[in-house]
Every structure is written in structure tokens, then in C-alpha cells.
GROMACS .gro file of C-alpha atoms in nm:
model
  313
    1MET     CA    1   3.311  26.289  27.828
    2ILE     CA    2   2.968  26.204  28.033
    3LYS     CA    3   3.115  26.272  28.369
    4GLN     CA    4   3.004  26.126  28.739
    5CYS     CA    5   2.806  26.396  28.953
    6THR     CA    6   2.823  26.435  29.383
    7LEU     CA    7   2.707  26.705  29.554
    8LYS     CA    8   2.864  27.043  29.591
    9THR     CA    9   2.809  27.113  29.993
   10ILE     CA   10   2.630  26.892  30.259
   11THR     CA   11   2.226  26.958  30.305
   12ARG     CA   12   2.017  26.873  30.551
   13ALA     CA   13   1.655  26.763  30.617
   14VAL     CA   14   1.431  26.646  30.903
   15GLY     CA   15   1.086  26.484  30.860
   16VAL     CA   16   0.897  26.147  30.984
   17GLY     CA   17   0.906  25.787  30.878
   18LEU     CA   18   0.595  25.721  30.653
   19HIS     CA   19   0.531  25.386  30.865
   20SER     CA   20   0.734  25.417  31.166
   21GLY     CA   21   0.623  25.764  31.255
   22GLN     CA   22   0.972  25.831  31.389
   23ARG     CA   23   1.142  26.147  31.380
   24VAL     CA   24   1.449  26.122  31.113
   25GLU     CA   25   1.739  26.316  31.016
   26LEU     CA   26   1.880  26.320  30.714
   27THR     CA   27   2.258  26.419  30.605
   28LEU     CA   28   2.347  26.432  30.253
   29ARG     CA   29   2.736  26.446  30.168
   30PRO     CA   30   2.912  26.455  29.883
   31ALA     CA   31   3.136  26.147  29.782
   32GLN     CA   32   3.431  26.049  29.581
   33PRO     CA   33   3.400  25.916  29.214
   34ASP     CA   34   3.312  25.552  29.185
   35THR     CA   35   3.163  25.566  29.581
   36GLY     CA   36   2.788  25.496  29.422
   37ILE     CA   37   2.505  25.584  29.650
   38VAL     CA   38   2.571  25.487  30.030
   39PHE     CA   39   2.363  25.511  30.370
   40ARG     CA   40   2.515  25.535  30.671
   41ARG     CA   41   2.288  25.425  31.003
   42VAL     CA   42   2.473  25.708  31.256
   43ASP     CA   43   2.223  25.670  31.516
   44LEU     CA   44   2.365  25.270  31.569
   45PRO     CA   45   2.655  25.241  31.861
   46HIS     CA   46   2.882  25.165  31.585
   47PRO     CA   47   2.778  25.325  31.259
   48VAL     CA   48   2.699  25.081  30.983
   49ASP     CA   49   2.731  25.156  30.579
   50ILE     CA   50   2.485  25.011  30.341
   51PRO     CA   51   2.578  25.059  30.021
   52VAL     CA   52   2.334  25.053  29.733
   53ASN     CA   53   2.297  24.787  29.499
   54ALA     CA   54   2.016  24.548  29.327
   55TYR     CA   55   2.111  24.287  29.603
   56ALA     CA   56   2.110  24.499  29.897
   57ILE     CA   57   1.695  24.518  29.874
   58SER     CA   58   1.587  24.265  30.158
   59ASP     CA   59   1.234  24.362  30.191
   60THR     CA   60   0.965  24.528  29.914
   61ARG     CA   61   0.641  24.506  30.090
   62LEU     CA   62   0.510  24.846  30.116
   63ALA     CA   63   0.839  25.006  30.020
   64SER     CA   64   1.209  24.932  29.942
   65THR     CA   65   1.418  24.807  30.220
   66ILE     CA   66   1.774  24.776  30.193
   67SER     CA   67   1.996  24.608  30.446
   68ALA     CA   68   2.345  24.540  30.519
   69ASP     CA   69   2.494  24.253  30.295
   70GLY     CA   70   2.118  24.227  30.183
   71GLU     CA   71   2.047  23.991  30.502
   72PRO     CA   72   1.698  24.090  30.633
   73GLY     CA   73   1.848  24.054  31.010
   74SER     CA   74   2.117  24.287  30.933
   75PRO     CA   75   2.088  24.684  30.992
   76ARG     CA   76   1.821  24.857  30.744
   77ILE     CA   77   1.658  25.134  30.623
   78HIS     CA   78   1.316  25.149  30.492
   79THR     CA   79   1.135  25.353  30.207
   80ILE     CA   80   1.454  25.455  29.976
   81GLU     CA   81   1.249  25.492  29.661
   82HIS     CA   82   1.166  25.833  29.640
   83LEU     CA   83   1.521  25.966  29.749
   84MET     CA   84   1.654  25.715  29.476
   85SER     CA   85   1.426  25.838  29.206
   86ALA     CA   86   1.536  26.229  29.299
   87CYS     CA   87   1.909  26.089  29.254
   88ALA     CA   88   1.808  25.919  28.907
   89GLY     CA   89   1.625  26.200  28.817
   90LEU     CA   90   1.873  26.472  28.844
   91GLY     CA   91   2.192  26.251  28.799
   92ILE     CA   92   2.349  26.207  29.124
   93ASP     CA   93   2.615  25.930  29.084
   94ASN     CA   94   2.755  25.952  29.406
   95LEU     CA   95   2.656  26.039  29.784
   96TYR     CA   96   2.699  25.948  30.113
   97ILE     CA   97   2.318  25.975  30.321
   98ASP     CA   98   2.367  25.979  30.672
   99ILE     CA   99   2.020  25.862  30.845
  100THR     CA  100   1.947  25.881  31.208
  101ALA     CA  101   1.673  25.610  31.182
  102GLU     CA  102   1.590  25.304  30.996
  103GLU     CA  103   1.324  25.468  30.785
  104VAL     CA  104   1.392  25.774  30.527
  105PRO     CA  105   1.136  26.090  30.602
  106ILE     CA  106   0.813  26.080  30.397
  107LEU     CA  107   0.857  26.475  30.386
  108ASP     CA  108   0.569  26.549  30.118
  109GLY     CA  109   0.524  26.233  29.963
  110SER     CA  110   0.689  26.284  29.663
  111ALA     CA  111   1.032  26.291  29.540
  112ALA     CA  112   0.995  26.699  29.493
  113SER     CA  113   1.120  26.756  29.849
  114PHE     CA  114   1.444  26.529  29.763
  115VAL     CA  115   1.500  26.725  29.470
  116PHE     CA  116   1.508  27.073  29.650
  117LEU     CA  117   1.757  26.937  29.868
  118LEU     CA  118   1.967  26.825  29.616
  119GLN     CA  119   1.950  27.150  29.402
  120SER     CA  120   2.015  27.352  29.685
  121ALA     CA  121   2.336  27.187  29.769
  122GLY     CA  122   2.420  27.213  29.419
  123ILE     CA  123   2.540  26.942  29.157
  124GLU     CA  124   2.888  26.922  29.042
  125GLN     CA  125   3.031  26.713  28.766
  126GLN     CA  126   3.351  26.497  28.894
  127ASN     CA  127   3.678  26.396  28.682
  128ALA     CA  128   3.538  26.060  28.606
  129PRO     CA  129   3.365  25.905  28.344
  130ARG     CA  130   2.991  25.811  28.408
  131ARG     CA  131   2.929  25.427  28.388
  132PHE     CA  132   2.595  25.319  28.204
  133LEU     CA  133   2.431  24.981  28.243
  134ARG     CA  134   2.341  24.922  27.864
  135VAL     CA  135   2.051  24.619  27.819
  136LYS     CA  136   2.172  24.447  27.533
  137LYS     CA  137   1.866  24.205  27.505
  138ALA     CA  138   1.487  24.213  27.656
  139VAL     CA  139   1.451  24.046  27.993
  140GLU     CA  140   1.098  24.022  28.168
  141VAL     CA  141   0.938  23.897  28.452
  142ARG     CA  142   0.581  23.833  28.554
  143GLU     CA  143   0.380  23.754  28.828
  144GLY     CA  144  -0.023  23.592  28.864
  145GLU     CA  145  -0.276  23.524  28.627
  146GLY     CA  146  -0.553  23.710  28.485
  147THR     CA  147  -0.702  23.980  28.671
  148ASP     CA  148  -0.397  23.918  28.915
  149GLU     CA  149  -0.115  23.957  28.630
  150LYS     CA  150   0.159  24.202  28.690
  151TRP     CA  151   0.454  24.241  28.456
  152ALA     CA  152   0.781  24.424  28.373
  153ARG     CA  153   1.058  24.439  28.117
  154LEU     CA  154   1.362  24.581  27.977
  155GLU     CA  155   1.458  24.599  27.638
  156PRO     CA  156   1.756  24.775  27.453
  157TYR     CA  157   1.726  25.161  27.366
  158HIS     CA  158   1.994  25.422  27.354
  159GLY     CA  159   1.856  25.634  27.633
  160PHE     CA  160   1.565  25.586  27.906
  161LYS     CA  161   1.239  25.591  27.897
  162LEU     CA  162   0.957  25.438  28.088
  163ALA     CA  163   0.586  25.333  28.010
  164PHE     CA  164   0.379  25.239  28.313
  165LYS     CA  165  -0.027  25.110  28.339
  166ILE     CA  166  -0.181  25.101  28.661
  167GLU     CA  167  -0.539  24.961  28.756
  168PHE     CA  168  -0.711  25.010  29.065
  169LYS     CA  169  -1.091  24.952  28.976
  170HIS     CA  170  -1.146  25.251  29.218
  171PRO     CA  171  -1.388  25.548  29.108
  172ALA     CA  172  -1.111  25.819  29.196
  173VAL     CA  173  -0.803  25.648  29.046
  174ASP     CA  174  -1.025  25.553  28.736
  175ALA     CA  175  -1.111  25.904  28.649
  176THR     CA  176  -0.759  25.962  28.590
  177GLY     CA  177  -0.476  25.878  28.344
  178GLN     CA  178  -0.403  25.505  28.399
  179GLN     CA  179  -0.099  25.511  28.165
  180VAL     CA  180   0.175  25.739  28.121
  181ASP     CA  181   0.473  25.735  27.876
  182PHE     CA  182   0.811  25.950  27.970
  183ASP     CA  183   1.116  25.969  27.785
  184PHE     CA  184   1.430  26.158  27.988
  185ALA     CA  185   1.546  26.294  27.641
  186GLU     CA  186   1.197  26.438  27.591
  187GLY     CA  187   1.038  26.537  27.917
  188SER     CA  188   1.155  26.683  28.226
  189TYR     CA  189   1.164  26.470  28.539
  190VAL     CA  190   1.167  26.762  28.783
  191ARG     CA  191   0.865  26.917  28.634
  192ASP     CA  192   0.635  26.599  28.477
  193ILE     CA  193   0.728  26.309  28.774
  194ALA     CA  194   0.888  26.441  29.063
  195ARG     CA  195   0.605  26.628  29.243
  196ALA     CA  196   0.358  26.282  29.222
  197ARG     CA  197   0.275  26.154  29.580
  198THR     CA  198   0.223  25.849  29.703
  199PHE     CA  199  -0.123  25.741  29.781
  200GLY     CA  200  -0.338  25.489  30.004
  201PHE     CA  201  -0.718  25.410  30.085
  202THR     CA  202  -0.827  25.486  30.454
  203LYS     CA  203  -0.985  25.134  30.466
  204ASP     CA  204  -0.596  24.986  30.436
  205VAL     CA  205  -0.473  25.301  30.624
  206GLU     CA  206  -0.664  25.194  30.929
  207TYR     CA  207  -0.556  24.836  30.906
  208MET     CA  208  -0.189  24.922  30.852
  209ARG     CA  209  -0.219  25.147  31.154
  210SER     CA  210  -0.324  24.811  31.386
  211ASN     CA  211  -0.049  24.644  31.263
  212GLY     CA  212   0.199  24.925  31.344
  213LEU     CA  213   0.213  25.074  30.996
  214ALA     CA  214   0.160  25.381  30.834
  215LEU     CA  215   0.208  25.599  31.193
  216GLY     CA  216   0.338  25.901  30.992
  217GLY     CA  217   0.126  25.909  30.732
  218GLY     CA  218  -0.158  26.189  30.695
  219MET     CA  219  -0.265  26.408  30.410
  220ASP     CA  220   0.004  26.649  30.413
  221ASN     CA  221   0.230  26.398  30.298
  222ALA     CA  222  -0.023  26.145  30.057
  223ILE     CA  223  -0.291  26.118  29.854
  224VAL     CA  224  -0.576  25.988  30.077
  225MET     CA  225  -0.886  25.818  29.932
  226ASP     CA  226  -1.202  25.664  30.082
  227ASP     CA  227  -1.459  25.419  29.858
  228PHE     CA  228  -1.506  25.697  29.665
  229ARG     CA  229  -1.308  26.018  29.607
  230VAL     CA  230  -0.982  26.184  29.717
  231LEU     CA  231  -1.007  26.333  30.056
  232ASN     CA  232  -0.745  26.574  30.010
  233ALA     CA  233  -0.853  26.930  30.006
  234ASP     CA  234  -0.630  27.047  29.753
  235GLY     CA  235  -0.688  26.794  29.481
  236LEU     CA  236  -0.436  26.629  29.285
  237ARG     CA  237  -0.131  26.781  29.149
  238TYR     CA  238  -0.137  26.605  28.787
  239ASP     CA  239  -0.415  26.474  28.614
  240ASP     CA  240  -0.226  26.111  28.626
  241GLU     CA  241  -0.066  26.159  28.951
  242PHE     CA  242  -0.138  25.787  29.064
  243VAL     CA  243   0.050  25.641  28.775
  244LYS     CA  244   0.316  25.899  28.761
  245HIS     CA  245   0.361  25.814  29.136
  246LYS     CA  246   0.423  25.459  29.004
  247MET     CA  247   0.692  25.584  28.800
  248LEU     CA  248   0.885  25.749  29.007
  249ASP     CA  249   0.888  25.433  29.255
  250ALA     CA  250   0.992  25.258  28.967
  251ILE     CA  251   1.265  25.522  28.859
  252GLY     CA  252   1.383  25.472  29.215
  253ASP     CA  253   1.366  25.116  29.237
  254LEU     CA  254   1.545  25.038  28.901
  255TYR     CA  255   1.841  25.298  29.018
  256VAL     CA  256   1.942  25.067  29.297
  257VAL     CA  257   2.118  24.900  29.025
  258GLY     CA  258   2.407  25.133  29.052
  259TYR     CA  259   2.427  25.274  28.728
  260PRO     CA  260   2.202  25.478  28.475
  261LEU     CA  261   2.015  25.226  28.250
  262LEU     CA  262   2.015  25.274  27.882
  263ALA     CA  263   1.742  25.055  27.830
  264SER     CA  264   1.308  25.091  27.763
  265TYR     CA  265   1.101  24.993  28.051
  266HIS     CA  266   0.781  24.899  28.029
  267ALA     CA  267   0.559  24.787  28.340
  268TYR     CA  268   0.155  24.650  28.428
  269ARG     CA  269   0.086  24.687  28.796
  270SER     CA  270   0.436  24.644  28.863
  271GLY     CA  271   0.538  24.733  29.239
  272HIS     CA  272   0.880  24.720  29.449
  273GLY     CA  273   0.925  24.388  29.482
  274LEU     CA  274   0.856  24.309  29.086
  275ASN     CA  275   1.127  24.580  29.011
  276ASN     CA  276   1.380  24.447  29.182
  277LYS     CA  277   1.315  24.080  29.052
  278LEU     CA  278   1.341  24.223  28.682
  279LEU     CA  279   1.685  24.398  28.794
  280ARG     CA  280   1.823  24.074  28.963
  281ALA     CA  281   1.702  23.877  28.596
  282LEU     CA  282   1.881  24.137  28.433
  283LEU     CA  283   2.179  24.105  28.616
  284THR     CA  284   2.199  23.718  28.578
  285GLU     CA  285   2.093  23.665  28.274
  286GLN     CA  286   2.388  23.610  28.018
  287ASP     CA  287   2.453  23.882  27.792
  288ALA     CA  288   2.185  24.072  27.872
  289CYS     CA  289   2.357  24.392  28.017
  290GLU     CA  290   2.682  24.546  27.971
  291ILE     CA  291   2.893  24.853  28.132
  292VAL     CA  292   2.975  25.146  27.886
  293THR     CA  293   3.086  25.478  27.923
  294PHE     CA  294   3.105  25.785  27.673
  295GLU     CA  295   3.395  25.965  27.585
  296HIS     CA  296   3.255  26.202  27.364
  297THR     CA  297   2.889  26.381  27.445
  298LYS     CA  298   2.809  26.325  27.049
  299ASP     CA  299   2.795  25.928  27.081
  300ALA     CA  300   2.587  25.956  27.440
  301PRO     CA  301   2.208  25.937  27.422
  302ARG     CA  302   2.043  26.316  27.436
  303ALA     CA  303   1.892  26.199  27.781
  304TYR     CA  304   2.231  26.207  27.977
  305VAL     CA  305   2.397  26.477  27.756
  306HIS     CA  306   2.229  26.758  27.969
  307PRO     CA  307   2.168  26.705  28.305
  308GLN     CA  308   1.820  26.746  28.470
  309ALA     CA  309   1.999  26.926  28.755
  310VAL     CA  310   1.923  27.277  28.622
  311THR     CA  311   1.530  27.228  28.482
  312ALA     CA  312   1.289  27.432  28.617
  313TRP     CA  313   0.941  27.303  28.780
   0.00000   0.00000   0.00000
């Protein structure tokens, strides 16, 4: 049987929010089978639980934000995608995340620090079947036209693979790989995807800071570019780090559906908003998906038979 997983022990981290610049503490705790991933705002007079699901996403500008009951005015948590990506990459099904502010700390700008935290706590199987969301027919969402076009699609696949293409028309980005294909059965999320950092342009950072955003951003937690080049002294971690970070984000955005996907994901210039729109289209399309379990490992996709939790960097 393919089983659900949680942490063995509690683990903690301290950092700052990318946009708020506010100090924030995270405590990651084991959770019972079928709990899912639940954020808890412990800084409020009365702690508020915010379970992760596709309809809890209330804002997708610059990051994925969840709110209690999906209401924009309710207690919320920004920038969940990197932590969610790490949970997806390591196969974490059940987890409580206590947080002391309304934004997940950016740490190094990738999912690598979250992977380290989760692996340090240890990952254990639980005596409950892991439930998968199997895509049964293709679902696609599109926005814009011509040079502004972007789209994302999910198709049936016995496993989980992704293909992402970007187009920024910037010299530093254009000099790197613009497209990446990744199959969880063939590659290592920890080695191949998790270390890709978020990125931004100096002209945009200046504008965002004037509007109270990106207050915690810098070269220690992001790739920063001027009009021509990467400004970070240590350069890039991957030859195609920009597109790999977009894929890292997509893995986290898709995992908010609450189950690991059995699907093939293709995207062109997609972002947090379009990824969530795709999930909602999938869930509302009649007969487009179903929940399945695997009693015997021989019937399960190879991507999910061997956990990523022990994969080396």
C-alpha cells in the first residue's frame, strides 16, 4: 500500500517575509492521517486554522495567498508556494504549520531550506492509504492574446510530470534555458528543482518597495537583475534556474489541491493565478478527475513508489 506521510518530530525556522520584511517564526508539527496541510496563525488573539485547498486561495498577486474560508478579508497567509512545493517534492501529506505572522519566511528564496527542515525532522509513513487526484481528461485555461498569451493544461498521465516554458525578453534570462521538462519518476526534485530561487528586476523592486512590497527581498534570497545582467556575485545555481523556479512555484501551486496529482502539466508563461484557475477548472469539470489509492505498489506510478525524502542533493 502507498501510505500517507507526516513528520517524525517538530522542527522550527525563523526568517523574514519577502514582501512584509517582518520577522516570522515557523513551527512544523506532525499531523494525523487525513489532516492535510493546515496553517495556523498563532499570533492572533485566538489562533486561526487555515486548511490548504484550491478554494482557500484568495489572492495570487506576486504570490499564492490563502485565507480562512477563502475570504480575502479573513486571516490570511502569503507566499505559501515554496513551502508547499517542498511538501509536494518530499511527499508530505499531513502537517501543521504554526506561523507568527501573515507571510511565510522567504529564507533563501527557493524550496531548499524547507526541504532541509522537513528532512531534518524526519519523514514517516502512516497507517493510512495515500489518496491521489487522478486527471481523467484534459483541462486547459488560457489568458491574453498574441504576445500576452499564457496558458496551463493538465492531461491524464500515470505519474506526475511537468513541462514549463518562459519568455521574459531580458538578456540575462534569454541567455539561459527557457524550457524545462521534469518527470518525478526520472529526476530528483531535491537535486534538480528545489534550489531554484525566486527572481526580480531592480526596476520592479524599486516600484514594489515604494508600495510597501518586497521589503524583505535582497540578493541573499533572490536573483536580482538590472536591465542587462544578473547582479548576484555567485551567479546562478542552475543553467536554467529562472524557468526551474517557475516550475517549483507551479508544483507548490498545484499541491494546494490537497492531493498528489496523477497528471501531466504543461504551461507557457503561467503564474500563481492561472495555476489556481486551472485547479478550479479541473475540480468543476464533470468527470475530469477522481480520487484513487493503490493497495499494491506494483499498480502505483513509479514516481510515488520511492519517496523523495531520502534523495541526496
